[in-house]
PDB file of C-alpha atoms in Angstrom:
ATOM      1  CA  MET A   1     -14.216   6.408  -9.262  1.00 76.00           C
ATOM      2  CA  TRP A   2     -12.519   3.034  -7.719  1.00 80.00           C
ATOM      3  CA  ASP A   3     -16.055   1.772  -7.516  1.00 77.00           C
ATOM      4  CA  ASP A   4     -16.314   1.723 -11.124  1.00 80.00           C
ATOM      5  CA  LEU A   5     -13.089   0.075 -11.476  1.00 77.00           C
ATOM      6  CA  TYR A   6     -13.494  -2.505  -9.343  1.00 83.00           C
ATOM      7  CA  ASN A   7     -16.880  -3.344 -10.194  1.00 86.00           C
ATOM      8  CA  ARG A   8     -16.294  -6.179 -12.854  1.00 83.00           C
ATOM      9  CA  GLU A   9     -15.448  -9.706 -12.439  1.00 83.00           C
ATOM     10  CA  GLU A  10     -11.934  -9.824 -13.070  1.00 86.00           C
ATOM     11  CA  TYR A  11      -8.829  -8.467 -10.512  1.00 89.00           C
ATOM     12  CA  VAL A  12      -7.936  -5.163 -12.343  1.00 83.00           C
ATOM     13  CA  TYR A  13      -4.549  -5.416 -10.265  1.00 84.00           C
ATOM     14  CA  GLY A  14      -4.480  -9.180 -10.247  1.00 83.00           C
ATOM     15  CA  MET A  15      -4.664 -11.766  -7.324  1.00 92.00           C
ATOM     16  CA  GLN A  16      -1.125 -11.808  -6.743  1.00 94.00           C
ATOM     17  CA  PRO A  17       0.585  -9.825  -3.940  1.00 97.00           C
ATOM     18  CA  ASN A  18       3.081  -7.336  -4.913  1.00 96.00           C
ATOM     19  CA  ASP A  19       6.816  -8.433  -5.381  1.00 95.00           C
ATOM     20  CA  PHE A  20       8.468  -5.939  -2.746  1.00 97.00           C
ATOM     21  CA  LEU A  21       5.773  -7.109  -0.436  1.00 98.00           C
ATOM     22  CA  LYS A  22       7.042 -10.585  -0.997  1.00 98.00           C
ATOM     23  CA  GLU A  23      10.590 -10.082  -0.837  1.00 97.00           C
ATOM     24  CA  ASN A  24      10.323  -8.361   2.595  1.00 98.00           C
ATOM     25  CA  ILE A  25       7.451 -10.662   4.146  1.00 98.00           C
ATOM     26  CA  LYS A  26      10.254 -12.060   6.779  1.00 98.00           C
ATOM     27  CA  ILE A  27      10.372  -8.501   8.414  1.00 98.00           C
ATOM     28  CA  LEU A  28       6.987  -7.858   9.151  1.00 98.00           C
ATOM     29  CA  LYS A  29       5.309  -8.585  12.517  1.00 98.00           C
ATOM     30  CA  SER A  30       1.283  -8.594  13.358  1.00 98.00           C
ATOM     31  CA  PRO A  31      -1.121  -6.431  13.255  1.00 99.00           C
ATOM     32  CA  VAL A  32      -0.290  -5.268   9.996  1.00 99.00           C
ATOM     33  CA  LEU A  33      -2.132  -2.148   8.278  1.00 99.00           C
ATOM     34  CA  SER A  34      -2.620  -1.866   4.370  1.00 99.00           C
ATOM     35  CA  LEU A  35      -3.478   1.211   3.171  1.00 98.00           C
ATOM     36  CA  ALA A  36      -5.181   1.377  -0.398  1.00 97.00           C
ATOM     37  CA  GLU A  37      -5.872  -2.260  -0.544  1.00 97.00           C
ATOM     38  CA  GLY A  38      -8.487  -2.350  -3.762  1.00 95.00           C
ATOM     39  CA  GLU A  39      -9.254  -5.687  -4.374  1.00 96.00           C
ATOM     40  CA  GLY A  40      -7.372  -7.301  -1.442  1.00 97.00           C
ATOM     41  CA  ARG A  41      -4.105  -9.562  -3.045  1.00 97.00           C
ATOM     42  CA  ASN A  42      -1.739  -8.161  -0.803  1.00 98.00           C
ATOM     43  CA  ALA A  43      -3.775  -8.603   2.354  1.00 99.00           C
ATOM     44  CA  VAL A  44      -4.928 -11.677   1.372  1.00 99.00           C
ATOM     45  CA  TYR A  45      -1.145 -12.918   0.983  1.00 99.00           C
ATOM     46  CA  LEU A  46      -0.390 -11.473   4.534  1.00 99.00           C
ATOM     47  CA  ALA A  47      -3.445 -13.440   6.006  1.00 99.00           C
ATOM     48  CA  GLU A  48      -1.950 -16.479   4.086  1.00 99.00           C
ATOM     49  CA  GLN A  49       1.436 -15.982   5.764  1.00 98.00           C
ATOM     50  CA  GLY A  50      -0.552 -15.849   9.309  1.00 98.00           C
ATOM     51  CA  PHE A  51      -0.572 -12.103   9.572  1.00 99.00           C
ATOM     52  CA  ASP A  52      -3.531 -10.394  11.654  1.00 99.00           C
ATOM     53  CA  VAL A  53      -3.959  -7.483   8.703  1.00 98.00           C
ATOM     54  CA  LEU A  54      -6.802  -4.771   8.544  1.00 99.00           C
ATOM     55  CA  ALA A  55      -7.181  -3.643   5.095  1.00 99.00           C
ATOM     56  CA  VAL A  56      -7.960   0.019   4.395  1.00 99.00           C
ATOM     57  CA  ASP A  57      -9.838   1.355   1.186  1.00 98.00           C
ATOM     58  CA  SER A  58     -12.002   3.816  -0.134  1.00 97.00           C
ATOM     59  CA  SER A  59     -13.979   1.464  -2.157  1.00 96.00           C
ATOM     60  CA  GLU A  60     -16.834  -0.873  -0.746  1.00 97.00           C
ATOM     61  CA  THR A  61     -16.745  -2.573  -3.954  1.00 97.00           C
ATOM     62  CA  GLY A  62     -13.266  -3.429  -4.147  1.00 97.00           C
ATOM     63  CA  LEU A  63     -13.186  -4.166  -0.245  1.00 98.00           C
ATOM     64  CA  ALA A  64     -15.875  -6.900  -1.124  1.00 97.00           C
ATOM     65  CA  LYS A  65     -13.776  -8.370  -3.561  1.00 97.00           C
ATOM     66  CA  ALA A  66     -11.010  -8.807  -1.134  1.00 98.00           C
ATOM     67  CA  GLN A  67     -13.526 -10.510   1.480  1.00 98.00           C
ATOM     68  CA  LYS A  68     -14.226 -12.739  -1.653  1.00 97.00           C
ATOM     69  CA  LEU A  69     -10.722 -13.625  -2.258  1.00 98.00           C
ATOM     70  CA  ALA A  70     -10.146 -14.394   1.167  1.00 98.00           C
ATOM     71  CA  SER A  71     -12.946 -16.684   1.695  1.00 98.00           C
ATOM     72  CA  LEU A  72     -11.350 -18.651  -2.097  1.00 97.00           C
ATOM     73  CA  ARG A  73      -8.067 -18.746   0.060  1.00 98.00           C
ATOM     74  CA  ASN A  74      -9.611 -20.004   3.356  1.00 98.00           C
ATOM     75  CA  VAL A  75      -8.640 -16.770   5.254  1.00 99.00           C
ATOM     76  CA  ASN A  76      -9.866 -14.000   7.297  1.00 98.00           C
ATOM     77  CA  ILE A  77      -8.964 -10.253   6.697  1.00 98.00           C
ATOM     78  CA  ARG A  78     -10.788  -7.450   8.426  1.00 98.00           C
ATOM     79  CA  THR A  79     -11.290  -4.284   6.149  1.00 99.00           C
ATOM     80  CA  LEU A  80     -12.757  -1.232   6.653  1.00 98.00           C
ATOM     81  CA  ALA A  81     -13.805   1.104   4.290  1.00 98.00           C
ATOM     82  CA  ILE A  82     -13.288   5.198   4.342  1.00 98.00           C
ATOM     83  CA  ASP A  83     -10.977   7.504   2.380  1.00 97.00           C
ATOM     84  CA  LEU A  84      -7.887   7.786   3.504  1.00 98.00           C
ATOM     85  CA  GLU A  85      -7.517  11.372   3.835  1.00 97.00           C
ATOM     86  CA  TYR A  86      -9.836  10.671   6.911  1.00 98.00           C
ATOM     87  CA  PHE A  87      -8.650   7.698   8.004  1.00 98.00           C
ATOM     88  CA  GLU A  88      -7.561   8.205  12.165  1.00 97.00           C
ATOM     89  CA  PRO A  89      -5.441   4.763  13.089  1.00 98.00           C
ATOM     90  CA  GLU A  90      -5.437   3.721  16.434  1.00 95.00           C
ATOM     91  CA  VAL A  91      -2.498   4.847  18.075  1.00 97.00           C
ATOM     92  CA  GLY A  92       0.334   2.554  18.715  1.00 97.00           C
ATOM     93  CA  GLN A  93      -1.304  -0.189  17.240  1.00 97.00           C
ATOM     94  CA  TYR A  94       0.413  -1.633  14.413  1.00 99.00           C
ATOM     95  CA  ARG A  95       3.752  -3.546  13.841  1.00 99.00           C
ATOM     96  CA  ALA A  96       3.723  -3.174  10.174  1.00 99.00           C
ATOM     97  CA  VAL A  97       2.143  -0.296   7.786  1.00 98.00           C
ATOM     98  CA  ILE A  98       2.105  -1.729   4.072  1.00 98.00           C
ATOM     99  CA  SER A  99       1.248   1.256   1.341  1.00 98.00           C
ATOM    100  CA  ILE A 100       1.602  -0.346  -1.762  1.00 97.00           C
ATOM    101  CA  PHE A 101       1.058   2.008  -4.800  1.00 96.00           C
ATOM    102  CA  ALA A 102      -1.247   4.088  -2.543  1.00 97.00           C
ATOM    103  CA  HIS A 103      -1.181   7.455  -4.525  1.00 97.00           C
ATOM    104  CA  LEU A 104      -2.909  10.343  -2.597  1.00 98.00           C
ATOM    105  CA  PRO A 105      -2.416  14.071  -3.280  1.00 97.00           C
ATOM    106  CA  GLU A 106       0.521  15.355  -1.569  1.00 97.00           C
ATOM    107  CA  ARG A 107      -1.294  17.360   0.819  1.00 97.00           C
ATOM    108  CA  VAL A 108      -3.288  14.311   2.143  1.00 98.00           C
ATOM    109  CA  ARG A 109      -0.263  11.954   2.059  1.00 98.00           C
ATOM    110  CA  LYS A 110       1.490  14.246   4.350  1.00 98.00           C
ATOM    111  CA  ASN A 111      -1.268  14.168   6.795  1.00 98.00           C
ATOM    112  CA  LEU A 112      -1.858  10.535   6.474  1.00 98.00           C
ATOM    113  CA  HIS A 113       1.644   9.942   6.818  1.00 98.00           C
ATOM    114  CA  LYS A 114       2.026  12.147  10.121  1.00 97.00           C
ATOM    115  CA  ARG A 115      -1.034   9.647  11.531  1.00 98.00           C
ATOM    116  CA  LEU A 116       0.665   6.026  10.322  1.00 97.00           C
ATOM    117  CA  MET A 117       3.668   7.569  12.276  1.00 97.00           C
ATOM    118  CA  ASN A 118       1.484   7.597  15.444  1.00 97.00           C
ATOM    119  CA  ALA A 119      -0.126   4.310  14.758  1.00 97.00           C
ATOM    120  CA  LEU A 120       3.277   2.212  14.513  1.00 98.00           C
ATOM    121  CA  ALA A 121       4.643   1.267  17.976  1.00 97.00           C
ATOM    122  CA  PRO A 122       8.286   1.675  18.442  1.00 97.00           C
ATOM    123  CA  GLY A 123      10.127  -0.689  16.221  1.00 98.00           C
ATOM    124  CA  ALA A 124       7.283  -0.954  13.716  1.00 99.00           C
ATOM    125  CA  LEU A 125       7.786  -0.737   9.899  1.00 99.00           C
ATOM    126  CA  ILE A 126       6.477   1.198   7.205  1.00 98.00           C
ATOM    127  CA  ILE A 127       6.755  -0.775   3.764  1.00 99.00           C
ATOM    128  CA  LEU A 128       6.017   1.719   0.643  1.00 99.00           C
ATOM    129  CA  ILE A 129       6.386   1.395  -2.762  1.00 98.00           C
ATOM    130  CA  GLY A 130       5.103   3.622  -5.740  1.00 97.00           C
ATOM    131  CA  TYR A 131       5.562   5.607  -9.015  1.00 96.00           C
ATOM    132  CA  SER A 132       8.061   8.145  -8.751  1.00 98.00           C
ATOM    133  CA  LYS A 133       7.408  11.643 -10.361  1.00 97.00           C
ATOM    134  CA  SER A 134       9.328  10.566 -13.726  1.00 96.00           C
ATOM    135  CA  GLN A 135       6.532   7.802 -14.098  1.00 96.00           C
ATOM    136  CA  LEU A 136       4.254  10.882 -15.406  1.00 95.00           C
ATOM    137  CA  GLY A 137       3.832   9.793 -19.106  1.00 88.00           C
ATOM    138  CA  ARG A 138       4.578   6.480 -19.129  1.00 90.00           C
ATOM    139  CA  GLY A 139       1.528   5.230 -19.765  1.00 86.00           C
ATOM    140  CA  THR A 140       2.370   1.692 -17.494  1.00 87.00           C
ATOM    141  CA  GLY A 141       0.694   2.756 -14.555  1.00 85.00           C
ATOM    142  CA  GLY A 142       0.355   5.397 -12.043  1.00 89.00           C
ATOM    143  CA  PRO A 143      -1.750   8.404 -11.958  1.00 92.00           C
ATOM    144  CA  ASP A 144      -1.632  11.201 -14.560  1.00 93.00           C
ATOM    145  CA  ASN A 145      -0.852  13.936 -11.594  1.00 96.00           C
ATOM    146  CA  VAL A 146       2.512  14.559 -10.901  1.00 96.00           C
ATOM    147  CA  ASP A 147       1.080  15.732  -7.217  1.00 97.00           C
ATOM    148  CA  MET A 148       0.266  12.153  -6.628  1.00 97.00           C
ATOM    149  CA  LEU A 149       3.250  10.703  -7.609  1.00 98.00           C
ATOM    150  CA  TYR A 150       6.582  10.004  -5.079  1.00 98.00           C
ATOM    151  CA  ASP A 151       9.638  11.794  -4.520  1.00 97.00           C
ATOM    152  CA  LEU A 152      11.990  10.073  -1.864  1.00 97.00           C
ATOM    153  CA  SER A 153      13.138  13.465  -0.416  1.00 98.00           C
ATOM    154  CA  ALA A 154       9.618  13.760   0.777  1.00 98.00           C
ATOM    155  CA  ILE A 155       9.028  10.342   1.663  1.00 98.00           C
ATOM    156  CA  GLU A 156      12.201  10.377   3.817  1.00 98.00           C
ATOM    157  CA  GLU A 157      11.344  13.577   5.542  1.00 98.00           C
ATOM    158  CA  GLU A 158       7.432  12.784   6.194  1.00 98.00           C
ATOM    159  CA  PHE A 159       8.954   9.694   7.869  1.00 98.00           C
ATOM    160  CA  ALA A 160      11.717  11.503   9.414  1.00 98.00           C
ATOM    161  CA  GLU A 161      11.007   9.476  12.700  1.00 96.00           C
ATOM    162  CA  CYS A 162      11.875   6.382  10.765  1.00 98.00           C
ATOM    163  CA  ASP A 163      15.529   4.564  11.031  1.00 99.00           C
ATOM    164  CA  ILE A 164      15.867   3.907   7.001  1.00 99.00           C
ATOM    165  CA  LEU A 165      16.108   0.591   5.820  1.00 99.00           C
ATOM    166  CA  LEU A 166      15.609   1.164   2.323  1.00 99.00           C
ATOM    167  CA  SER A 167      15.391   4.302   0.098  1.00 99.00           C
ATOM    168  CA  CYS A 168      15.879   3.883  -3.558  1.00 99.00           C
ATOM    169  CA  TYR A 169      14.527   4.834  -6.962  1.00 98.00           C
ATOM    170  CA  LYS A 170      14.307   1.588  -9.389  1.00 97.00           C
ATOM    171  CA  GLU A 171      13.127   1.366 -13.092  1.00 95.00           C
ATOM    172  CA  THR A 172      11.576  -2.200 -13.441  1.00 92.00           C
ATOM    173  CA  MET A 173       9.034  -4.481 -14.984  1.00 87.00           C
ATOM    174  CA  VAL A 174       5.807  -4.106 -12.945  1.00 87.00           C
ATOM    175  CA  ILE A 175       2.999  -6.504 -14.006  1.00 80.00           C
ATOM    176  CA  GLU A 176       0.106  -6.488 -11.828  1.00 81.00           C
ATOM    177  CA  GLY A 177      -3.078  -7.026 -13.608  1.00 70.00           C
ATOM    178  CA  THR A 178      -4.267  -5.096 -16.351  1.00 68.00           C
ATOM    179  CA  ALA A 179      -3.987  -1.558 -14.684  1.00 67.00           C
ATOM    180  CA  HIS A 180      -0.048  -2.081 -14.185  1.00 68.00           C
ATOM    181  CA  THR A 181       1.924  -3.573 -16.958  1.00 76.00           C
ATOM    182  CA  GLY A 182       5.092  -2.793 -18.139  1.00 85.00           C
ATOM    183  CA  LEU A 183       8.665  -0.763 -17.570  1.00 92.00           C
ATOM    184  CA  ALA A 184       7.789   1.733 -14.729  1.00 93.00           C
ATOM    185  CA  ASN A 185       9.771   4.046 -12.775  1.00 96.00           C
ATOM    186  CA  ILE A 186       9.163   3.476  -8.569  1.00 97.00           C
ATOM    187  CA  VAL A 187      10.488   4.337  -5.383  1.00 98.00           C
ATOM    188  CA  GLN A 188      10.757   1.961  -2.554  1.00 98.00           C
ATOM    189  CA  PHE A 189      10.827   2.762   0.813  1.00 99.00           C
ATOM    190  CA  ILE A 190      11.372   0.745   4.298  1.00 99.00           C
ATOM    191  CA  GLY A 191      11.614   2.749   7.716  1.00 99.00           C
ATOM    192  CA  ARG A 192      11.528   1.544  11.451  1.00 99.00           C
ATOM    193  CA  LYS A 193      10.180   3.914  13.529  1.00 98.00           C
ATOM    194  CA  LYS A 194      12.469   4.716  16.636  1.00 97.00           C
TER     195      LYS A 194
END
């Protein structure tokens, strides 16, 4: 599915980084793990800001475009093509994990979030943004499956080992390429591992 979506000249979600990531760039430290990276817009931005970043996505086509974008912008990123259901990040390796519109079935997400907590060093950050359950049916982005949409109480529970720096629902304009365009209901979460 994702390879088919990314197998075109245009960058489906655009070439510019997510606004929430840009707003919070100053609190991040290397190395950074960027999940569901797709075509690389966020990983390349992180690299442009001097971060060591590993971009993980299930789509080899998307990650090839990420490397192309990195080359165009004269930065280096590392990529790993793997389904997030099976991704086992190194324990204690990362100072930040970025999860930008990484929508997974609830069972997969919960298991991944457990592994992410182990991957974070003490004091490291998790930055997450995604479509909330109230986004269902809006037609402005996100999955058509409520099981893959976010609920803040579940996210807070899954990241219970974190001090919560931000946890909110928000209705906002999301303009990211052709696939995320319009007024949307989202969640924003920032946690710091205790």
